[in-house]
PDB file of C-alpha atoms in Angstrom:
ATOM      1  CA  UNK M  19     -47.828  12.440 -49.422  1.00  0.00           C
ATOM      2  CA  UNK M  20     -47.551  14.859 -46.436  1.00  0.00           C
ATOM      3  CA  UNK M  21     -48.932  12.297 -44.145  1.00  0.00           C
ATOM      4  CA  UNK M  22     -46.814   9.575 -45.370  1.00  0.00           C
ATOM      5  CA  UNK M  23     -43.625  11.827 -44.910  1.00  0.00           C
ATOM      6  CA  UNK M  24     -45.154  13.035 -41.422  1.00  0.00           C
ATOM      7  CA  UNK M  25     -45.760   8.998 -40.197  1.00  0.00           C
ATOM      8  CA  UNK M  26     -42.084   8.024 -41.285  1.00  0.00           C
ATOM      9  CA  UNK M  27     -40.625  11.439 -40.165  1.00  0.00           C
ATOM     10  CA  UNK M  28     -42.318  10.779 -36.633  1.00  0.00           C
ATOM     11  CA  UNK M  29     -41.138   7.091 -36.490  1.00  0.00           C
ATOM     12  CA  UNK M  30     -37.775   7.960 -37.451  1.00  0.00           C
ATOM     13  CA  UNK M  31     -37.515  10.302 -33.860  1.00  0.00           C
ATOM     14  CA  UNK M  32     -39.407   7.703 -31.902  1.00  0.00           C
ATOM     15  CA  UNK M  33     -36.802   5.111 -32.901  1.00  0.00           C
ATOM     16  CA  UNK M  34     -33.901   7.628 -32.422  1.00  0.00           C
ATOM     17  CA  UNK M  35     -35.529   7.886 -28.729  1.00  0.00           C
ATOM     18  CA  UNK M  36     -35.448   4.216 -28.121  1.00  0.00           C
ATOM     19  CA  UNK M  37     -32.335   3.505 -29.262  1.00  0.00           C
ATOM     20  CA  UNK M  38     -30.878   6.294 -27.715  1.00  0.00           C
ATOM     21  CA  UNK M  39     -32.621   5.497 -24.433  1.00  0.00           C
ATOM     22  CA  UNK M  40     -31.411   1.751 -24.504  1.00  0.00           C
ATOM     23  CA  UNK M  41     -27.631   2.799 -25.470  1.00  0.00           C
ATOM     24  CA  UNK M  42     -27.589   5.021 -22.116  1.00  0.00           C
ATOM     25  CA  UNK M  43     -28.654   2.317 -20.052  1.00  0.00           C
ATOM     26  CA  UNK M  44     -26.559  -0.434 -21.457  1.00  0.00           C
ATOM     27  CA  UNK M  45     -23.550   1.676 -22.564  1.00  0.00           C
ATOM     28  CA  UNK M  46     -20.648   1.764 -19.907  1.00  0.00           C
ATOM     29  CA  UNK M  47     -20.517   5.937 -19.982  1.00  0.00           C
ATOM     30  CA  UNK M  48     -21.669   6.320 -16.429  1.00  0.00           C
ATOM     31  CA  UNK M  49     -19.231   4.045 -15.108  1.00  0.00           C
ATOM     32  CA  UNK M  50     -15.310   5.222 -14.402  1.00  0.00           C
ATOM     33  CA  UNK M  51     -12.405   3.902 -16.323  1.00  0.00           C
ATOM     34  CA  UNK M  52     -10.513   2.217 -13.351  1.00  0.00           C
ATOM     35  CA  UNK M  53     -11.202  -0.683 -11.692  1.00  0.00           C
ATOM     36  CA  UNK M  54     -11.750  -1.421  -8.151  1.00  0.00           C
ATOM     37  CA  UNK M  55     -12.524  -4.616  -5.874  1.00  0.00           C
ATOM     38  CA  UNK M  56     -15.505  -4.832  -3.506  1.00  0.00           C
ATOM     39  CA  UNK M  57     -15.968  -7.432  -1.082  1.00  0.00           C
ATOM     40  CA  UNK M  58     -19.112  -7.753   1.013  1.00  0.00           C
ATOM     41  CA  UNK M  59     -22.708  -9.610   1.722  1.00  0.00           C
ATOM     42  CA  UNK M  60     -25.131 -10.574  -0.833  1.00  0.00           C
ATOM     43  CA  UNK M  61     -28.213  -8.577   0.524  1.00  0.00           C
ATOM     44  CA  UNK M  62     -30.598  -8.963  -2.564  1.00  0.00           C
ATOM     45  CA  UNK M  63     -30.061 -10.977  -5.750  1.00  0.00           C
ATOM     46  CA  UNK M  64     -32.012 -10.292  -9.238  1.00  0.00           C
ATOM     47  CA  UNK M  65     -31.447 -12.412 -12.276  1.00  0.00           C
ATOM     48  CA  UNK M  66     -33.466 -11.474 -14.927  1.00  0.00           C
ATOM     49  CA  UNK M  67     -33.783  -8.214 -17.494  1.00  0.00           C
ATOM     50  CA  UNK M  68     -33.034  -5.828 -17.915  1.00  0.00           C
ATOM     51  CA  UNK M  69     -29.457  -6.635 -15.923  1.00  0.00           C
ATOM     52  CA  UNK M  70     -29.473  -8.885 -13.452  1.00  0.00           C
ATOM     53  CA  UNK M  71     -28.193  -7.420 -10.191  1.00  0.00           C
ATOM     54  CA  UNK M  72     -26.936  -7.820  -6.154  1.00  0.00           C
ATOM     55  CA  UNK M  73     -27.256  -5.474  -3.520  1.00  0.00           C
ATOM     56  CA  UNK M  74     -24.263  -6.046  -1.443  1.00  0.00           C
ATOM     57  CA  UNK M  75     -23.710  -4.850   1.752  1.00  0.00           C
ATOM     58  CA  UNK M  76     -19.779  -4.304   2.865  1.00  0.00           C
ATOM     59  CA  UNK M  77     -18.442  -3.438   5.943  1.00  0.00           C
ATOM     60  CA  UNK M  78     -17.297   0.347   5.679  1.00  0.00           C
ATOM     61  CA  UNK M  79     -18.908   1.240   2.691  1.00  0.00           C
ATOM     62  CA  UNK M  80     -22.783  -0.209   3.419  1.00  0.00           C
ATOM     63  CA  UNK M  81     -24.922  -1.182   0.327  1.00  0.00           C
ATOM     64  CA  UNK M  82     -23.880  -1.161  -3.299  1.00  0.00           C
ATOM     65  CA  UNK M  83     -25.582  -1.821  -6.401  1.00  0.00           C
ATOM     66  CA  UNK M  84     -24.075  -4.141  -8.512  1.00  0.00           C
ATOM     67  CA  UNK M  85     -24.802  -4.658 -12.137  1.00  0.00           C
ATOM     68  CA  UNK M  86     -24.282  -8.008 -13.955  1.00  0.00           C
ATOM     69  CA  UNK M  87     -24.399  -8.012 -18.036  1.00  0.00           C
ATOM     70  CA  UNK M  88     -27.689  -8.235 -19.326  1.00  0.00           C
ATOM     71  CA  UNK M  89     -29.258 -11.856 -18.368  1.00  0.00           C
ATOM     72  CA  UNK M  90     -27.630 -14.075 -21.393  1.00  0.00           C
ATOM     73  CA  UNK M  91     -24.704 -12.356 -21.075  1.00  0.00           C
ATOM     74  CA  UNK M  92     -24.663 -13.076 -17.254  1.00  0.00           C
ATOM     75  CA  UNK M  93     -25.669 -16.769 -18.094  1.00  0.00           C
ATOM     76  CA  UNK M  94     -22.786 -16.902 -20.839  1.00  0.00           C
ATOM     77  CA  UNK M  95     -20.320 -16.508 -18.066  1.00  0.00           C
ATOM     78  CA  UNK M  96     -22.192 -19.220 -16.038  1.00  0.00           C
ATOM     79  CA  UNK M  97     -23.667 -17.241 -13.485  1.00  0.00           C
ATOM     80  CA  UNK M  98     -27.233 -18.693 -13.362  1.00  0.00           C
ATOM     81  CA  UNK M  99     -30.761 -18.727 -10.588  1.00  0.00           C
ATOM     82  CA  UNK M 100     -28.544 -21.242  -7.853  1.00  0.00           C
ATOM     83  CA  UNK M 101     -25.604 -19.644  -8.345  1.00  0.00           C
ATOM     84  CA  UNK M 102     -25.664 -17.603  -5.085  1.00  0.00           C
ATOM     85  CA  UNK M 103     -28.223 -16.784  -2.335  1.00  0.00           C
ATOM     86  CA  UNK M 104     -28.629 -13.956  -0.053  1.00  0.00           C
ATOM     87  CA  UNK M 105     -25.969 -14.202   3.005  1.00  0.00           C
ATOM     88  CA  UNK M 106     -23.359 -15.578   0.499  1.00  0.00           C
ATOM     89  CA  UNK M 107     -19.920 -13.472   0.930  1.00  0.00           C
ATOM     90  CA  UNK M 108     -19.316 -12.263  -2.921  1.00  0.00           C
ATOM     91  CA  UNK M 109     -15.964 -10.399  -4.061  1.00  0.00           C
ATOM     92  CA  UNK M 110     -16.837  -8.478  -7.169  1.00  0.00           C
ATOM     93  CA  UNK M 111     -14.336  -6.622  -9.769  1.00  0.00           C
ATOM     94  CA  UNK M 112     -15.907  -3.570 -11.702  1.00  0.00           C
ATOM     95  CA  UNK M 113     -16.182   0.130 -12.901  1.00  0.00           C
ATOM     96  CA  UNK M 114     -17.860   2.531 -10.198  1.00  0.00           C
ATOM     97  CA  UNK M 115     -20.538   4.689 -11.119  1.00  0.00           C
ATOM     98  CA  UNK M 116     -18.599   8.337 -11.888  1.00  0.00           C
ATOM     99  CA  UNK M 117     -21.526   9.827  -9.507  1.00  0.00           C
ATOM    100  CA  UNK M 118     -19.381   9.672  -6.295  1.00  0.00           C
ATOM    101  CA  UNK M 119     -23.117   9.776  -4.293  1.00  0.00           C
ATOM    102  CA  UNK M 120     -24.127   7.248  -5.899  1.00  0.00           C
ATOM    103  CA  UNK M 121     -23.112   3.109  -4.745  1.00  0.00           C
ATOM    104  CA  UNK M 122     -23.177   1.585  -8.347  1.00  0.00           C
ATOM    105  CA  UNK M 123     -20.951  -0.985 -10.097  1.00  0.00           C
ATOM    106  CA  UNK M 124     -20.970  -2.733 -13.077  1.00  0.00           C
ATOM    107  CA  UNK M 125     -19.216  -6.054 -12.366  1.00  0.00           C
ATOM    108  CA  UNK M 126     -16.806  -7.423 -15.068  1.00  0.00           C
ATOM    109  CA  UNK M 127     -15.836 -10.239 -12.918  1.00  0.00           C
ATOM    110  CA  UNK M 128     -17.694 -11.994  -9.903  1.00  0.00           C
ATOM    111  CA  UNK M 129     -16.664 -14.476  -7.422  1.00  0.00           C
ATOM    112  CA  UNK M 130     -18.633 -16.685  -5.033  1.00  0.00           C
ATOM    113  CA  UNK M 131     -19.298 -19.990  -3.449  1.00  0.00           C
ATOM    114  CA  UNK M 132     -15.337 -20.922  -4.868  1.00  0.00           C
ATOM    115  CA  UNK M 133     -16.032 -19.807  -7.865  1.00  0.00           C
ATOM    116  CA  UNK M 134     -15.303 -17.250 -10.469  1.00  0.00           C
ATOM    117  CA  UNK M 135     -17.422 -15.830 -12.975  1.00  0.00           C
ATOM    118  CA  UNK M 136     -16.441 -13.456 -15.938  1.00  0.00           C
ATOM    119  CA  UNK M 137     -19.257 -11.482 -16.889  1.00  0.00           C
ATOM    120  CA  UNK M 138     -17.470  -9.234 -19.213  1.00  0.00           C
ATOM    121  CA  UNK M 139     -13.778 -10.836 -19.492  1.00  0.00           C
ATOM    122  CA  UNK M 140     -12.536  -8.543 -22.276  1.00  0.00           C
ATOM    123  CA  UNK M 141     -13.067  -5.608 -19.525  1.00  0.00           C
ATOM    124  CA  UNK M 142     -11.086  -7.592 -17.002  1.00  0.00           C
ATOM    125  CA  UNK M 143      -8.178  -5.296 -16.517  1.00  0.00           C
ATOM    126  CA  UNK M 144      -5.327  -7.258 -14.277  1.00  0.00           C
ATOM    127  CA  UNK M 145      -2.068  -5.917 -12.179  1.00  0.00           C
TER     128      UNK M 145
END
């Protein structure tokens, strides 16, 4: 009985941990409220788990990290693999990491090539 009790009691943290784990990553606590706009060079582009990403490079600020929703949610919007390249310009709308060192956004909105895409548009706060 004790070892029955001891498997579920140990499962029970280990899935606590995981869960825990995942909701820090994909949660939006390390990102500020506001919104700001950052315009710049597509340096490196990532589409695939667990967030697709672009490292864009801007003029005064150098490079960011920017996070797109995880891949389907990224695809929902209809950001896809030919969507944009490296050397594309990109304008990207999003909530700053609240580390002021650190040059991380997560992107609600992306455009490029002409064309918008909403990654999150329930986020999208407007002026």
């Amino acid at each position: 009985m004790m070892n029955l009790y001891g498997r579920f009691l140990g499962g029970a943290i280990f899935t606590t941990a995981i869960v825990s784990g995942a909701a820090a990553h994909h949660g939006w606590s390390w990102a500020e409220a506001d919104q700001m706009e950052l315009k710049g060079v597509i340096r490196e582009l990532y589409i695939g788990p667990p967030h697709p990403t672009l490292d864009v490079e801007t003029a005064n600020d150098g490079l960011w990290r920017v996070e797109l929703g995880n891949p389907r949610q990224t695809e929902r919007s209809g950001f896809v693999h030919g969507s944009a390249k490296i050397g594309d310009e990109v304008i990207v709308l999003g909530n700053r990491s609240t580390d002021p060192s650190e040059k991380r956004l997560k992107a609600v909105r992306i455009a490029v090539g002409g064309k918008t895409f909403d990654i999150y548009p329930e986020r999208i706060k407007t002026n």
